[in-house]
mmCIF file of C-alpha atoms (C1' of nucleotides) in Angstrom:
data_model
loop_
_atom_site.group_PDB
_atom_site.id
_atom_site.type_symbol
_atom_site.label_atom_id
_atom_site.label_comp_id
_atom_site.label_asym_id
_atom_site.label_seq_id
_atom_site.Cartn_x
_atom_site.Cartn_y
_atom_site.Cartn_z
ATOM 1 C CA UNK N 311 115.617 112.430 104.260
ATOM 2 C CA UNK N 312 117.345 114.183 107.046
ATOM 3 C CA UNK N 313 116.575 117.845 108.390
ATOM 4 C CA UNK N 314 120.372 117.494 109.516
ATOM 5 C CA UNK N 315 122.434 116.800 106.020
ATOM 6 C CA UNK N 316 120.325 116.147 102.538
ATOM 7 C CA UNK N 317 121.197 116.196 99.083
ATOM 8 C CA UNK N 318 123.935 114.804 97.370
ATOM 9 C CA UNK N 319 126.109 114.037 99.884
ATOM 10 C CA UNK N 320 130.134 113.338 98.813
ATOM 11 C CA UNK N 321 131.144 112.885 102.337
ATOM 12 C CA UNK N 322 134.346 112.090 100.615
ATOM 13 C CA UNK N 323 135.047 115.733 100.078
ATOM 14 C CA UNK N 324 135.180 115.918 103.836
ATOM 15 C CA UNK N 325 136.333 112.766 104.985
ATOM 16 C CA UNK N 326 138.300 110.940 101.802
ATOM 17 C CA UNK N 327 137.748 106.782 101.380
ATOM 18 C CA UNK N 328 140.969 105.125 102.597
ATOM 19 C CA UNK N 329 143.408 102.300 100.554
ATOM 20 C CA UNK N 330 142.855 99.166 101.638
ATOM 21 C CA UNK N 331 145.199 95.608 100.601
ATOM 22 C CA UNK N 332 142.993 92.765 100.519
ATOM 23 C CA UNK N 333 144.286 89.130 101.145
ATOM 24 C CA UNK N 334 145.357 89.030 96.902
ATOM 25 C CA UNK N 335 147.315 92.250 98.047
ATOM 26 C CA UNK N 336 145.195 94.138 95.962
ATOM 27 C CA UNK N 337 144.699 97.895 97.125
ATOM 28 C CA UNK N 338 140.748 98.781 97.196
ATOM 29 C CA UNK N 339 139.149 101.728 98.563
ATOM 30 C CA UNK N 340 137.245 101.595 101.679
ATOM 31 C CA UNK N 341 134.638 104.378 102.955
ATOM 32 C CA UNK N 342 133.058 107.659 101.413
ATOM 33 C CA UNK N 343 132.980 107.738 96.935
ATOM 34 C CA UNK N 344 134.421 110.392 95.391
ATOM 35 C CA UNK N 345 132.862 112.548 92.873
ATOM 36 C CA UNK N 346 135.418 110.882 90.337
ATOM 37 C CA UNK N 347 134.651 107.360 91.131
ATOM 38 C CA UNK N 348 130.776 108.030 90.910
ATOM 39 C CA UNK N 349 130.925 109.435 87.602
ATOM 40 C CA UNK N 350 132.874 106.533 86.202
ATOM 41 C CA UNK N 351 130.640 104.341 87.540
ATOM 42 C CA UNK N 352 127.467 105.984 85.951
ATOM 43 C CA UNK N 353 129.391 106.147 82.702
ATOM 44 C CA UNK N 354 130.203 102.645 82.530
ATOM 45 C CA UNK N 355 126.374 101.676 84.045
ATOM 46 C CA UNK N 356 124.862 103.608 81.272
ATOM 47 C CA UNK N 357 127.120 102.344 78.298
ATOM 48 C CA UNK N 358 126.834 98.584 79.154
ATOM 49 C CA UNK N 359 123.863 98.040 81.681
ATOM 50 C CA UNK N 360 123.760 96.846 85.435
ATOM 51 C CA UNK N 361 125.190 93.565 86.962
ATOM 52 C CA UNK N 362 128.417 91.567 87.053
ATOM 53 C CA UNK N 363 129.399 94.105 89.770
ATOM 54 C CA UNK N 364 132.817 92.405 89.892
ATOM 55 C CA UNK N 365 133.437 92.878 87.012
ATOM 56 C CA UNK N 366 132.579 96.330 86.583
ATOM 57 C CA UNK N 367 134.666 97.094 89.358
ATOM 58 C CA UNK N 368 137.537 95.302 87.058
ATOM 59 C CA UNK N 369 136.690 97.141 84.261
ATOM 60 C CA UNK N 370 136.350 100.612 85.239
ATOM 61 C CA UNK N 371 139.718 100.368 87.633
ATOM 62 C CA UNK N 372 137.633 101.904 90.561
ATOM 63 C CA UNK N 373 139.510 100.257 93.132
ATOM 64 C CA UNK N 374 136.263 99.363 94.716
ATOM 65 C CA UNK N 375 134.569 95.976 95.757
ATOM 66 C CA UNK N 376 132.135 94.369 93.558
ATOM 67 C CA UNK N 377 129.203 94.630 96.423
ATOM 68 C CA UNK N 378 130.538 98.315 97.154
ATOM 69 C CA UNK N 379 129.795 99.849 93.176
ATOM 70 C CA UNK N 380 126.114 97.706 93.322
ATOM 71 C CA UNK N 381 125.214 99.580 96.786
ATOM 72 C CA UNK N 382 126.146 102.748 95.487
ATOM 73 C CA UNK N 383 124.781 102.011 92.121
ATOM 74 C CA UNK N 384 121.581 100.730 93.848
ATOM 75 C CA UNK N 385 121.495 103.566 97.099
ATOM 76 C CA UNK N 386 123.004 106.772 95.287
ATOM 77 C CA UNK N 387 123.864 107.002 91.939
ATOM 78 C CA UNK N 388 120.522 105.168 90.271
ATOM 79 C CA UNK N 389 117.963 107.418 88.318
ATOM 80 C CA UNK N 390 115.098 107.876 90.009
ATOM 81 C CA UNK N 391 116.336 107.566 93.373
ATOM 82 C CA UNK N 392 114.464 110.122 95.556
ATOM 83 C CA UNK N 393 116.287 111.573 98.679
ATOM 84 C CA UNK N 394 114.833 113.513 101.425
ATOM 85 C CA UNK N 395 112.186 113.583 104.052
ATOM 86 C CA UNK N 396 109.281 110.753 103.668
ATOM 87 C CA UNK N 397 106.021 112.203 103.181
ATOM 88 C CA UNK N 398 103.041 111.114 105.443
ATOM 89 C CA UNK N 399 101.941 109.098 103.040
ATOM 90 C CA UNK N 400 105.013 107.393 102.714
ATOM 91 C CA UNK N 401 105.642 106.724 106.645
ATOM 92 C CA UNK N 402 102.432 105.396 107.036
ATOM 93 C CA UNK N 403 102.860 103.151 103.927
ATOM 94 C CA UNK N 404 106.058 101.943 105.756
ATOM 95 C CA UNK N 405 104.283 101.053 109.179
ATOM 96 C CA UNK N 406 101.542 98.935 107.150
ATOM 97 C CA UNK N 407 103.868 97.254 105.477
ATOM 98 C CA UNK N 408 106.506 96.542 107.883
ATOM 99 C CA UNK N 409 103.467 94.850 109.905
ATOM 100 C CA UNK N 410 102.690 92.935 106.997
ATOM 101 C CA UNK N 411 106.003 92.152 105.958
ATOM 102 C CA UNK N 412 108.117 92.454 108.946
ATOM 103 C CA UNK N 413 111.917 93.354 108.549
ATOM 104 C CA UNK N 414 112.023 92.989 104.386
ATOM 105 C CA UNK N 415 113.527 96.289 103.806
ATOM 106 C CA UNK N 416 113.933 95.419 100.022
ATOM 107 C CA UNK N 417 110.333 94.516 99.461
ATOM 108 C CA UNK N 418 108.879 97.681 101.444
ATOM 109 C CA UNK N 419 110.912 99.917 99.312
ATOM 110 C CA UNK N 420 109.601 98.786 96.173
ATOM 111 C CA UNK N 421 106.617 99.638 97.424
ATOM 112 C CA UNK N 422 108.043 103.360 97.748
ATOM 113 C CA UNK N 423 108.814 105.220 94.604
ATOM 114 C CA UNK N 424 112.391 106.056 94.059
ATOM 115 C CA UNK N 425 113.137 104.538 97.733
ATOM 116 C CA UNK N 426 115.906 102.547 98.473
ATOM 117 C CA UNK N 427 115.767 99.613 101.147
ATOM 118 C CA UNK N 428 118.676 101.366 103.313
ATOM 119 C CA UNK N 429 116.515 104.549 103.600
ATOM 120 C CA UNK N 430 113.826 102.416 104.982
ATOM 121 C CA UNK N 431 115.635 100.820 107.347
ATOM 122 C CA UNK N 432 117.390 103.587 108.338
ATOM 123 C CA UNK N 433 113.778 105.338 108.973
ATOM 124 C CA UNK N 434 112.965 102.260 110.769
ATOM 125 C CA UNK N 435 115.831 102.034 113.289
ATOM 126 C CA UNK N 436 115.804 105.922 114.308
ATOM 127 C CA UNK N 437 112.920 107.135 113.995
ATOM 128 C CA UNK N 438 110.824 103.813 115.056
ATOM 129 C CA UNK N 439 112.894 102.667 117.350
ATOM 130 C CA UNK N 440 112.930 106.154 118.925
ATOM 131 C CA UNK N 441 109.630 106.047 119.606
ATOM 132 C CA UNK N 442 109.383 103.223 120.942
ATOM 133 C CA UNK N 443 112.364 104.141 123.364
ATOM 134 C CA UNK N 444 110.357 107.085 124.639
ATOM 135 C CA UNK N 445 107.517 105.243 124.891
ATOM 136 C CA UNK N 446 109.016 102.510 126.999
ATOM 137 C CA UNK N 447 108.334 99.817 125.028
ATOM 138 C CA UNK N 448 110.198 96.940 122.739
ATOM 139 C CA UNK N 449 109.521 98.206 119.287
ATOM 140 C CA UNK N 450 108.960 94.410 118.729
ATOM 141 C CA UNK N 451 106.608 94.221 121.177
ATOM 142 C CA UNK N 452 102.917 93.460 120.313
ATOM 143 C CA UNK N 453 101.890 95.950 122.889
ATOM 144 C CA UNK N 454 104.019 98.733 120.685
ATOM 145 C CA UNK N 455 102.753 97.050 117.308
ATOM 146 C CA UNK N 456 98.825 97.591 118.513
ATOM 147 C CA UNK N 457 99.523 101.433 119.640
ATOM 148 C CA UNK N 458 100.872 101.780 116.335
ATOM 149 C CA UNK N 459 98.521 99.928 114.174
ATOM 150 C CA UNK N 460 95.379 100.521 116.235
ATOM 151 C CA UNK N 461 96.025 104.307 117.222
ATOM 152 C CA UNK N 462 98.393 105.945 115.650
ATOM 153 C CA UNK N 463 97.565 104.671 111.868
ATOM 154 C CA UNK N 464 94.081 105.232 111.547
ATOM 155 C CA UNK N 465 94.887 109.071 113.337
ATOM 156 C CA UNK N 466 97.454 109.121 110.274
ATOM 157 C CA UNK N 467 95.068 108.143 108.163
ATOM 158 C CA UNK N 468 92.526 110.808 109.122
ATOM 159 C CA UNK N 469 94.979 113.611 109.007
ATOM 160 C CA UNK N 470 95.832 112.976 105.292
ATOM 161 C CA UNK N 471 92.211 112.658 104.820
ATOM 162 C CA UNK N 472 91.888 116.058 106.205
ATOM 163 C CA UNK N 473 95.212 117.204 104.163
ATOM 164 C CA UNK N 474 93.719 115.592 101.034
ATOM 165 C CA UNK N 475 90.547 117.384 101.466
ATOM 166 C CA UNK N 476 92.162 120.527 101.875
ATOM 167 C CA UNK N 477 94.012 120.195 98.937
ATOM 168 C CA UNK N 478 90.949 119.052 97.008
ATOM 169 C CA UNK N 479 92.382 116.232 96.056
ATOM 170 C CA UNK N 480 90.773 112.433 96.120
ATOM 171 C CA UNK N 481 91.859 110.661 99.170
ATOM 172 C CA UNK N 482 91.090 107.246 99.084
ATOM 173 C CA UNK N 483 93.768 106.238 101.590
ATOM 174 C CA UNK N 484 93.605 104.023 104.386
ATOM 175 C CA UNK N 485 91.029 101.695 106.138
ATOM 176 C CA UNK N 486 91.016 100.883 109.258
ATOM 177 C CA UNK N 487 94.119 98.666 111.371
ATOM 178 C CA UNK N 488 94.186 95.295 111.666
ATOM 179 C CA UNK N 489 95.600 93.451 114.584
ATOM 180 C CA UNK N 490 98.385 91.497 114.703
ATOM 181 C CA UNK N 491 98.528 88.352 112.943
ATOM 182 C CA UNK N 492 99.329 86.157 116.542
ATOM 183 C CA UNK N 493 96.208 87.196 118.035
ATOM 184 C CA UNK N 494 92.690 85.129 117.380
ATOM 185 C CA UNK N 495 90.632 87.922 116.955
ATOM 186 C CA UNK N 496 91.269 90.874 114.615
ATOM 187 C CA UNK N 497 91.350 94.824 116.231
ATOM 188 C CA UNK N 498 89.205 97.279 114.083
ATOM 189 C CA UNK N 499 89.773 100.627 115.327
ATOM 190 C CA UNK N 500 88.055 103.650 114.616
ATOM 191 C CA UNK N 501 88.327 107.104 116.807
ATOM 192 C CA UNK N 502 85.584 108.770 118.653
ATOM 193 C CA UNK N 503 84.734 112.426 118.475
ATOM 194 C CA UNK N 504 87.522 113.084 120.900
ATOM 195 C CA UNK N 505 90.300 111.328 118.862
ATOM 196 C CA UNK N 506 90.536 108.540 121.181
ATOM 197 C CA UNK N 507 90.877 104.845 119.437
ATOM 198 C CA UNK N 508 88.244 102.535 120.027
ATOM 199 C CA UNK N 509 89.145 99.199 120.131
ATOM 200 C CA UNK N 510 87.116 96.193 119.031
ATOM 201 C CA UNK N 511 87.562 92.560 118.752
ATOM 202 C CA UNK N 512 86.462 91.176 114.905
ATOM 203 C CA UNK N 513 86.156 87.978 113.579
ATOM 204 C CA UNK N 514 89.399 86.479 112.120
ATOM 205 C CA UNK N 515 87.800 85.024 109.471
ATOM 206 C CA UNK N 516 87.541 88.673 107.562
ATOM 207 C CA UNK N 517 90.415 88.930 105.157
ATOM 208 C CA UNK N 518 93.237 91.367 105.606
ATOM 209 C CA UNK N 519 92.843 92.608 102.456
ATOM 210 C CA UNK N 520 88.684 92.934 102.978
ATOM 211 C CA UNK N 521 89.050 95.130 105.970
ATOM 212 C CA UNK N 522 91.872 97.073 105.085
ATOM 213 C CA UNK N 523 92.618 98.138 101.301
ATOM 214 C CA UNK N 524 96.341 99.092 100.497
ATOM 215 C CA UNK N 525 96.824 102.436 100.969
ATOM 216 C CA UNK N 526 97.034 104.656 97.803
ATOM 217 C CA UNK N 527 100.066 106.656 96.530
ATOM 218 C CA UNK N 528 99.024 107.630 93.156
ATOM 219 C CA UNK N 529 99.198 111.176 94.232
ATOM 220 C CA UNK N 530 102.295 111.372 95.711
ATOM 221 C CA UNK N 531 105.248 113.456 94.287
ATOM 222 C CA UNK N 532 106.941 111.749 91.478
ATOM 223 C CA UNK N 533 109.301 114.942 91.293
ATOM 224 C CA UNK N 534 111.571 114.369 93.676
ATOM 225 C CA UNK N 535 109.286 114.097 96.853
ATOM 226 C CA UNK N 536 110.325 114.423 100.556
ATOM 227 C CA UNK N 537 109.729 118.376 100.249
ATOM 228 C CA UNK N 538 106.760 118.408 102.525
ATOM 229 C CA UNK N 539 108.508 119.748 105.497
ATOM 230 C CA UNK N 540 106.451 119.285 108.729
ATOM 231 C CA UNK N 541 105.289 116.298 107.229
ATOM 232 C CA UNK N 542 106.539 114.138 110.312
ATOM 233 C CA UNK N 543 104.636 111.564 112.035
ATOM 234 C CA UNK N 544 106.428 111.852 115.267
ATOM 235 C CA UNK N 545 105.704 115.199 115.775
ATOM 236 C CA UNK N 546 104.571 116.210 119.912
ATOM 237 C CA UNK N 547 100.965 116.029 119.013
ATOM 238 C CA UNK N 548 101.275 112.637 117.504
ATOM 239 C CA UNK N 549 103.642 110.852 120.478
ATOM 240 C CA UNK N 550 101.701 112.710 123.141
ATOM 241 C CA UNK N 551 98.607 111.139 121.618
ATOM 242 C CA UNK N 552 100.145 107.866 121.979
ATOM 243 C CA UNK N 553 100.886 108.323 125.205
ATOM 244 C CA UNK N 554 97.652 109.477 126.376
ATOM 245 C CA UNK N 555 96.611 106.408 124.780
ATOM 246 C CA UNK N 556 99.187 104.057 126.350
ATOM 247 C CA UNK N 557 99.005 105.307 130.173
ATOM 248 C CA UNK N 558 95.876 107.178 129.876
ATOM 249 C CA UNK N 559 96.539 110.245 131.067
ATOM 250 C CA UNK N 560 99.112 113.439 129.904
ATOM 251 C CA UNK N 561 102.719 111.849 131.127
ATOM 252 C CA UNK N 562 105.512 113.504 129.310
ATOM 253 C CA UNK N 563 107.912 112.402 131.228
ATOM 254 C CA UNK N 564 107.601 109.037 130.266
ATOM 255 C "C1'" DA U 114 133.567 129.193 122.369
ATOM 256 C "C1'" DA U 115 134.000 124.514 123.739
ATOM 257 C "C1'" DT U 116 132.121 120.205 124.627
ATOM 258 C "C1'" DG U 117 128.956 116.340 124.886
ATOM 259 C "C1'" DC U 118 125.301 113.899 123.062
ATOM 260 C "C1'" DG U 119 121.760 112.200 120.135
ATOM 261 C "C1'" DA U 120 120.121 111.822 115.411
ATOM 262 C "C1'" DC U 121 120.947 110.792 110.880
ATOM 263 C "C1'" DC U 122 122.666 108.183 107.060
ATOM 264 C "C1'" DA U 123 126.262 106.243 103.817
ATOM 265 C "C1'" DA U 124 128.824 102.399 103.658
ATOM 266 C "C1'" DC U 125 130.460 98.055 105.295
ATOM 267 C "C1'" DC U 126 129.896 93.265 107.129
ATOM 268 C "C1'" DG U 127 128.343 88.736 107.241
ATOM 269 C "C1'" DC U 128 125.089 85.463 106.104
ATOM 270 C "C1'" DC U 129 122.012 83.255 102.872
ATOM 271 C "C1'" DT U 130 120.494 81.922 98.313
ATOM 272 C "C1'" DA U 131 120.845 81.317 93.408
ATOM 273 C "C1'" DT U 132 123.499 80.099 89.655
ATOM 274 C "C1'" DC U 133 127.149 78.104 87.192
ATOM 275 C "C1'" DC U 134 130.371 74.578 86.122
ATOM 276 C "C1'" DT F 1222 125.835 66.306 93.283
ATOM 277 C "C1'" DG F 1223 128.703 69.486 95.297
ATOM 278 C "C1'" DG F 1224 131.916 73.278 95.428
ATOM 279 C "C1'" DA F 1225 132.829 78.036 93.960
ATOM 280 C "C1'" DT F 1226 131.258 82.438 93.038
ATOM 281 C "C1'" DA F 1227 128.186 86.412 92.637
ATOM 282 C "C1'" DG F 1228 124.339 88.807 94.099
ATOM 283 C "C1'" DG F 1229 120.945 90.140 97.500
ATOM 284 C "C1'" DC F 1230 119.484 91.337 101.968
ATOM 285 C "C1'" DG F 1231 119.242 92.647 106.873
ATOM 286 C "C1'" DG F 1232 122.138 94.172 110.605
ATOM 287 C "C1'" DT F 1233 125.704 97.155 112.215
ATOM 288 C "C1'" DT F 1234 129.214 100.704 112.316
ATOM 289 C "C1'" DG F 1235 131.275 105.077 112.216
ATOM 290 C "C1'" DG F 1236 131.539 109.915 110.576
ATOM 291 C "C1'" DT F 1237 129.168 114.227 110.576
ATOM 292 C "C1'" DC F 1238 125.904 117.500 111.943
ATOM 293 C "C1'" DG F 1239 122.971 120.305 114.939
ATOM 294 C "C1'" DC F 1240 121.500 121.381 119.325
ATOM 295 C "C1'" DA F 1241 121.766 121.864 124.281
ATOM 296 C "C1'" DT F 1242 124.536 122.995 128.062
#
DNA sequence: AATGCGACCAACCGCCTATCC
DNA sequence: TGGATAGGCGGTTGGTCGCAT
């Protein structure tokens, strides 16, 4: 996901996991898996199937917690699991769902192919939060939630319209935002010729679903994904577009 | 070259729920 | 029915890296 480390990541080989006696005065291992324990893991996954993490940590001898060999099972060592940077698609996928769904980190990343919950969240808290930090606002605030649902989405949504386009490739991505769900009315927001958001009050009445089809991710990569490198939503354009939009006029030092 | 700082992310923690006995 | 246990989930921590100074 990263720019800064990516990949399959041992940070055991720099940094080893460290002995541990639990209250039985049993010695487990704490921290960063080696390559050794991972590959006895996988090899005892793929001969007799996932669960009774306990007792798989019995089993095998890994001197690891029964919680500790799911997450890494689950976060790392699963087939399938896709590492790297989120595509566009993918980030804006996460926004509409984390305003549908709120925190459920679990349930957002099965919406993500090959996505595990922690990489979500993790996106969430840095690169969300961030934003919101630089923006001066709570990134639980409903004043952050609109800039983000009524501006910066549908501007998302155009530029992988564009991107789609260019590529020649159908794009039947995203409807307009919807406002939040404490507010009477509902937000529709389209952008006028200059890229500003236009913001109008809609009947509640309209269903979610009605006014704004899920977004589609049929084309995304299957093939290990996250290569699209300048693919980043908070990019200087994007945040000083949200700014403009915030205080109305070009503040960067906000 | 050394240092400080922010960003990133793997792994852990603690709570909640489901299941079993 | 209620206690024990395992699994699942969201929140948090801490190590590492890259960049700025």
């Amino acid at each position: 996901m990263g720019s800064k480390e990516s990949g399959n990541r041992t940070t055991a080989a720099r940094h080893g996991p460290e002995e541990i006696s639990n209250k039985d005065d049993k010695v487990i291992m704490k921290g960063p898996w080696l390559e050794e324990e991972d590959s006895i893991l996988v090899d005892y996954i793929q001969t007799h199937g996932e669960g009774h993490w306990d007792f798989v940590a019995r089993c095998t001898g890994l001197r690891r917690t029964g919680k500790s060999c799911r997450l890494r099972w689950l976060n790392y060592l699963r087939p399938g699991i896709r590492h790297g940077n989120f595509t566009l698609e993918e980030q804006l996928k996460i926004l509409e769902l984390h305003f549908l769904w709120g925190n459920r980190w679990s349930k957002i990343a099965e919406s993500l192919n090959g996505r595990t919950d922690n990489e979500v969240k993790n996106y969430w808290r840095t690169r969300v939060h961030r934003q919101a930090k630089l923006l001066n606002c709570d990134v639980n605030s409903k004043e952050f939630g609109d800039i983000i649902r009524f501006v910066l989405m549908p501007r998302l949504a155009e530029q992988i319209r564009s991107k789609s386009r260019e590529s020649s490739q159908a794009a039947d991505l995203v409807s307009p935002a919807i406002s939040s769900s404490s507010s009477s009315n509902i937000n529709l927001v389209s952008m006028d010729s200059n890229g500003k958001a236009l913001i109008m009050k809609r009947d509640h009445t309209n269903s979610l679903q009605d006014q704004w089809p899920s977004i589609q991710h049929d084309h995304h990569n299957e093939d290990g994904g996250g290569d699209q490198v300048g693919d980043e939503i908070w990019n200087d354009e994007n945040v000083e577009f949200l700014r403009q939009q915030l205080f109305g006029h070009d503040d960067s030092d906000v």
